[in-house]
Amino acid sequence: MMFERIAPEQHDTLDGIPEPAENPVLVGHHEARDALASAYHAGKLPHALLFVGPQGIGKATFAFHFAYHLLSHVDHRLAPKRLVSPDVSSSLFRQIANGAHPSILHLTRPLNDKTKSYKSAVTVDEIRKVSRFLSLTSHDGGYRVVIVDPADDMNTNAANALLKNLEEPPARTLFVLIAHSLGRLLPTIRSRCQIVRFNPLADNEVLAVLGGFDTGLPASETERTELLANASGSPRTAILLTQYGGLEIAGALDQLLREPRVPVAQAHKLAEAVAARDQAIAFSLFNDHALEVVATAATAAARDGEIERAERFSQAWQDLRIAMSEADTYNLDRKQHALNMIFRLHDTLRM
């Protein structure tokens, strides 16, 4: 499906795929839809919601749909008990989609003006926009909505700044924090939010999402089954796997890790492929799969009762995550980072 992009591009924008703010279709998550729409109708909406679940399953799309619901029904008593779908022809939808609605503040990883690439964190300067936003009077007496996506990308200063806003928000203010990893948020932030958990989509729901985009779904049933197994209920992951070489990257890394000793030539070939200047998404896919390999090993060890080994894998996961963050923050050589990851992973799996 071809579409006219009207939303500002973000750090994780994919070609041909709508941003959450401009996506009129929300698939799945019916329990959360009904619960939050009913809470708003009853006048019992909390001031802060924390949407938690895997990346790419529709949490941000849900957040913008819910914001549309609030702003199109200013009097909560007259709001339907079920979430309304946006009217794409309405001025409200287009204002929200292009980031121009005065009652919505969307905070995410900002663009670095010097490097023209996106920063690796949601910065304190972004969060400082909240106080200015909330100091303004709502233009229609309705809700003001602050969406932080992803909240677990906030650095420490940003998280502490947001905490102050969460402690005493003005009336008719809603914070929606979107997190892929609950453990990366400050406990004090978690305690001030009502947590809403989002589950991975079912296979038929993933296919329903992909069917609405021009994603080049595999033609054969076998290939679709393999894709769904690797996507783990995330349409975004499925798109990355099919359109950005994710399956090939994961397969190449897995093959290297199965070898008794890392084949140096093949390791360099993979590192070069994912580290090229125009391969930011491939580089991210490589890192994500590396973390997934260690997380899977930790889960398997814990399931087998090997608690000490599982803890070593968990610590290795943290160490790898720090290495990835440092490579991003300090703009380290990507090829060398990828090579280091391959050899560290190989050693880690033989602990």
CSV table of C-alpha atoms in Angstrom, one decimal, residues 23-197:
chain,number,residue,atom,x,y,z
A,23,ASN,CA,-0.9,4.9,11.0
A,24,PRO,CA,-4.7,4.7,10.9
A,25,VAL,CA,-4.7,0.9,11.5
A,26,LEU,CA,-4.2,-0.7,14.9
A,27,VAL,CA,-4.2,-4.5,15.0
A,28,GLY,CA,-4.6,-6.5,18.2
A,29,HIS,CA,-4.3,-5.3,21.8
A,30,HIS,CA,-8.1,-5.5,22.4
A,31,GLU,CA,-7.9,-5.8,26.1
A,32,ALA,CA,-5.8,-2.6,26.5
A,33,ARG,CA,-8.2,-0.8,24.1
A,34,ASP,CA,-11.3,-1.6,26.1
A,35,ALA,CA,-9.7,-1.1,29.5
A,36,LEU,CA,-8.3,2.4,28.7
A,37,ALA,CA,-11.4,3.6,26.8
A,38,SER,CA,-13.6,2.5,29.7
A,39,ALA,CA,-11.3,4.2,32.2
A,40,TYR,CA,-11.5,7.5,30.3
A,41,HIS,CA,-15.3,7.2,30.0
A,42,ALA,CA,-15.6,6.7,33.7
A,43,GLY,CA,-13.3,9.6,34.5
A,44,LYS,CA,-10.7,7.3,36.1
A,45,LEU,CA,-7.8,7.7,33.7
A,46,PRO,CA,-4.5,7.9,35.6
A,47,HIS,CA,-2.1,10.7,34.9
A,48,ALA,CA,0.7,8.4,33.6
A,49,LEU,CA,0.6,5.2,31.6
A,50,LEU,CA,3.6,3.0,30.9
A,51,PHE,CA,3.2,0.9,27.8
A,52,VAL,CA,5.5,-2.1,28.1
A,53,GLY,CA,6.2,-4.8,25.5
A,54,PRO,CA,8.5,-6.0,22.7
A,55,GLN,CA,9.5,-3.5,20.1
A,56,GLY,CA,7.5,-3.1,16.9
A,57,ILE,CA,4.1,-4.6,18.1
A,58,GLY,CA,2.1,-1.4,18.0
A,59,LYS,CA,2.6,0.3,21.3
A,60,ALA,CA,3.3,3.7,19.8
A,61,THR,CA,0.5,3.4,17.3
A,62,PHE,CA,-1.8,2.6,20.2
A,63,ALA,CA,-0.6,5.7,22.0
A,64,PHE,CA,-1.5,8.0,19.1
A,65,HIS,CA,-4.8,6.3,18.6
A,66,PHE,CA,-5.6,6.8,22.3
A,67,ALA,CA,-4.6,10.5,22.0
A,68,TYR,CA,-6.9,10.9,19.1
A,69,HIS,CA,-9.7,9.3,21.2
A,70,LEU,CA,-9.2,11.8,24.0
A,71,LEU,CA,-9.0,14.8,21.8
A,72,SER,CA,-12.0,13.9,19.7
A,73,HIS,CA,-14.1,13.4,22.9
A,74,VAL,CA,-13.2,16.2,25.2
A,75,ASP,CA,-16.1,15.4,27.6
A,76,HIS,CA,-15.2,12.0,28.9
A,77,ARG,CA,-18.8,11.2,29.8
A,78,LEU,CA,-19.8,11.3,26.2
A,79,ALA,CA,-16.8,9.2,25.0
A,80,PRO,CA,-17.5,5.7,23.8
A,81,LYS,CA,-16.3,2.8,26.0
A,82,ARG,CA,-14.4,1.4,23.1
A,83,LEU,CA,-11.5,3.0,21.3
A,84,VAL,CA,-12.5,4.9,18.2
A,85,SER,CA,-10.5,4.5,14.9
A,86,PRO,CA,-9.1,7.7,13.6
A,87,ASP,CA,-10.9,9.4,10.7
A,88,VAL,CA,-8.0,9.9,8.2
A,89,SER,CA,-9.9,12.7,6.4
A,90,SER,CA,-10.2,14.8,9.6
A,91,SER,CA,-8.1,17.8,10.4
A,92,LEU,CA,-7.5,16.3,13.8
A,93,PHE,CA,-5.9,13.2,12.4
A,94,ARG,CA,-3.6,15.2,10.0
A,95,GLN,CA,-2.6,17.6,12.8
A,96,ILE,CA,-1.6,14.7,15.0
A,97,ALA,CA,0.1,12.9,12.2
A,98,ASN,CA,2.3,15.8,11.2
A,99,GLY,CA,3.2,16.7,14.8
A,100,ALA,CA,1.3,20.0,14.7
A,101,HIS,CA,-1.4,19.5,17.3
A,102,PRO,CA,-1.0,21.9,20.2
A,103,SER,CA,-2.2,19.3,22.8
A,104,ILE,CA,0.3,16.6,21.9
A,105,LEU,CA,4.0,16.6,22.7
A,106,HIS,CA,5.9,13.7,21.2
A,107,LEU,CA,9.5,13.2,22.5
A,108,THR,CA,11.9,10.8,21.0
A,109,ARG,CA,15.6,10.6,20.1
A,110,PRO,CA,16.5,14.0,18.5
A,111,LEU,CA,18.6,14.7,15.5
A,112,ASN,CA,22.2,15.7,16.1
A,113,ASP,CA,22.6,18.9,14.1
A,114,LYS,CA,26.3,18.5,13.7
A,115,THR,CA,26.4,14.9,12.5
A,116,LYS,CA,22.9,14.8,10.9
A,117,SER,CA,22.4,11.5,12.6
A,118,TYR,CA,20.0,10.7,15.5
A,119,LYS,CA,21.3,10.8,19.0
A,120,SER,CA,21.5,7.5,20.9
A,121,ALA,CA,19.3,8.7,23.8
A,122,VAL,CA,16.3,10.8,24.6
A,123,THR,CA,18.1,13.8,26.1
A,124,VAL,CA,17.4,16.1,29.0
A,125,ASP,CA,16.9,19.0,26.5
A,126,GLU,CA,14.0,17.0,25.0
A,127,ILE,CA,12.4,16.4,28.4
A,128,ARG,CA,12.7,20.1,29.3
A,129,LYS,CA,10.2,20.8,26.6
A,130,VAL,CA,7.6,19.2,28.9
A,131,SER,CA,7.5,22.1,31.4
A,132,ARG,CA,7.0,24.6,28.6
A,133,PHE,CA,4.3,22.5,27.0
A,134,LEU,CA,2.4,22.1,30.3
A,135,SER,CA,2.6,25.8,31.1
A,136,LEU,CA,0.4,26.5,28.1
A,137,THR,CA,-3.4,26.5,28.4
A,138,SER,CA,-5.2,23.7,26.6
A,139,HIS,CA,-6.8,25.3,23.5
A,140,ASP,CA,-10.1,23.5,24.1
A,141,GLY,CA,-10.1,22.6,27.8
A,142,GLY,CA,-9.3,19.0,26.9
A,143,TYR,CA,-6.3,16.7,27.7
A,144,ARG,CA,-2.7,17.5,27.0
A,145,VAL,CA,-0.8,14.3,26.1
A,146,VAL,CA,3.0,13.8,26.4
A,147,ILE,CA,4.3,10.7,24.6
A,148,VAL,CA,7.8,9.6,25.3
A,149,ASP,CA,9.0,6.9,22.8
A,150,PRO,CA,11.0,5.0,23.8
A,151,ALA,CA,11.2,6.0,27.4
A,152,ASP,CA,13.8,3.4,28.1
A,153,ASP,CA,16.1,5.4,25.7
A,154,MET,CA,16.2,8.3,28.2
A,155,ASN,CA,19.6,9.0,29.7
A,156,THR,CA,19.9,9.5,33.5
A,157,ASN,CA,19.5,13.3,33.4
A,158,ALA,CA,16.5,13.0,31.2
A,159,ALA,CA,14.9,10.4,33.4
A,160,ASN,CA,15.4,12.5,36.5
A,161,ALA,CA,13.9,15.6,34.7
A,162,LEU,CA,10.9,13.6,33.7
A,163,LEU,CA,10.4,12.3,37.2
A,164,LYS,CA,9.8,15.9,38.4
A,165,ASN,CA,7.0,16.4,35.8
A,166,LEU,CA,5.4,13.1,36.8
A,167,GLU,CA,5.3,13.9,40.5
A,168,GLU,CA,2.7,16.8,40.3
A,169,PRO,CA,1.3,17.1,36.8
A,170,PRO,CA,-1.4,19.6,36.0
A,171,ALA,CA,-5.0,18.4,35.7
A,172,ARG,CA,-6.1,16.8,32.5
A,173,THR,CA,-2.6,15.8,31.6
A,174,LEU,CA,-1.7,12.4,30.4
A,175,PHE,CA,1.8,11.0,30.1
A,176,VAL,CA,2.3,7.9,27.9
A,177,LEU,CA,5.7,6.3,28.3
A,178,ILE,CA,6.6,3.6,25.8
A,179,ALA,CA,9.2,1.1,26.9
A,180,HIS,CA,10.6,-2.1,25.3
A,181,SER,CA,12.5,-3.0,28.5
A,182,LEU,CA,10.9,-2.2,31.8
A,183,GLY,CA,14.2,-2.9,33.7
A,184,ARG,CA,15.9,0.0,32.0
A,185,LEU,CA,13.6,2.6,33.6
A,186,LEU,CA,14.1,4.1,37.0
A,187,PRO,CA,12.0,2.4,39.7
A,188,THR,CA,10.7,5.8,40.8
A,189,ILE,CA,9.4,6.4,37.3
A,190,ARG,CA,7.8,3.0,37.1
A,191,SER,CA,6.1,3.6,40.5
A,192,ARG,CA,4.4,6.7,39.2
A,193,CYS,CA,2.8,5.1,36.2
A,194,GLN,CA,0.1,2.6,35.6
A,195,ILE,CA,1.7,-0.2,33.7
A,196,VAL,CA,-0.1,-1.5,30.6
A,197,ARG,CA,1.5,-4.7,29.2
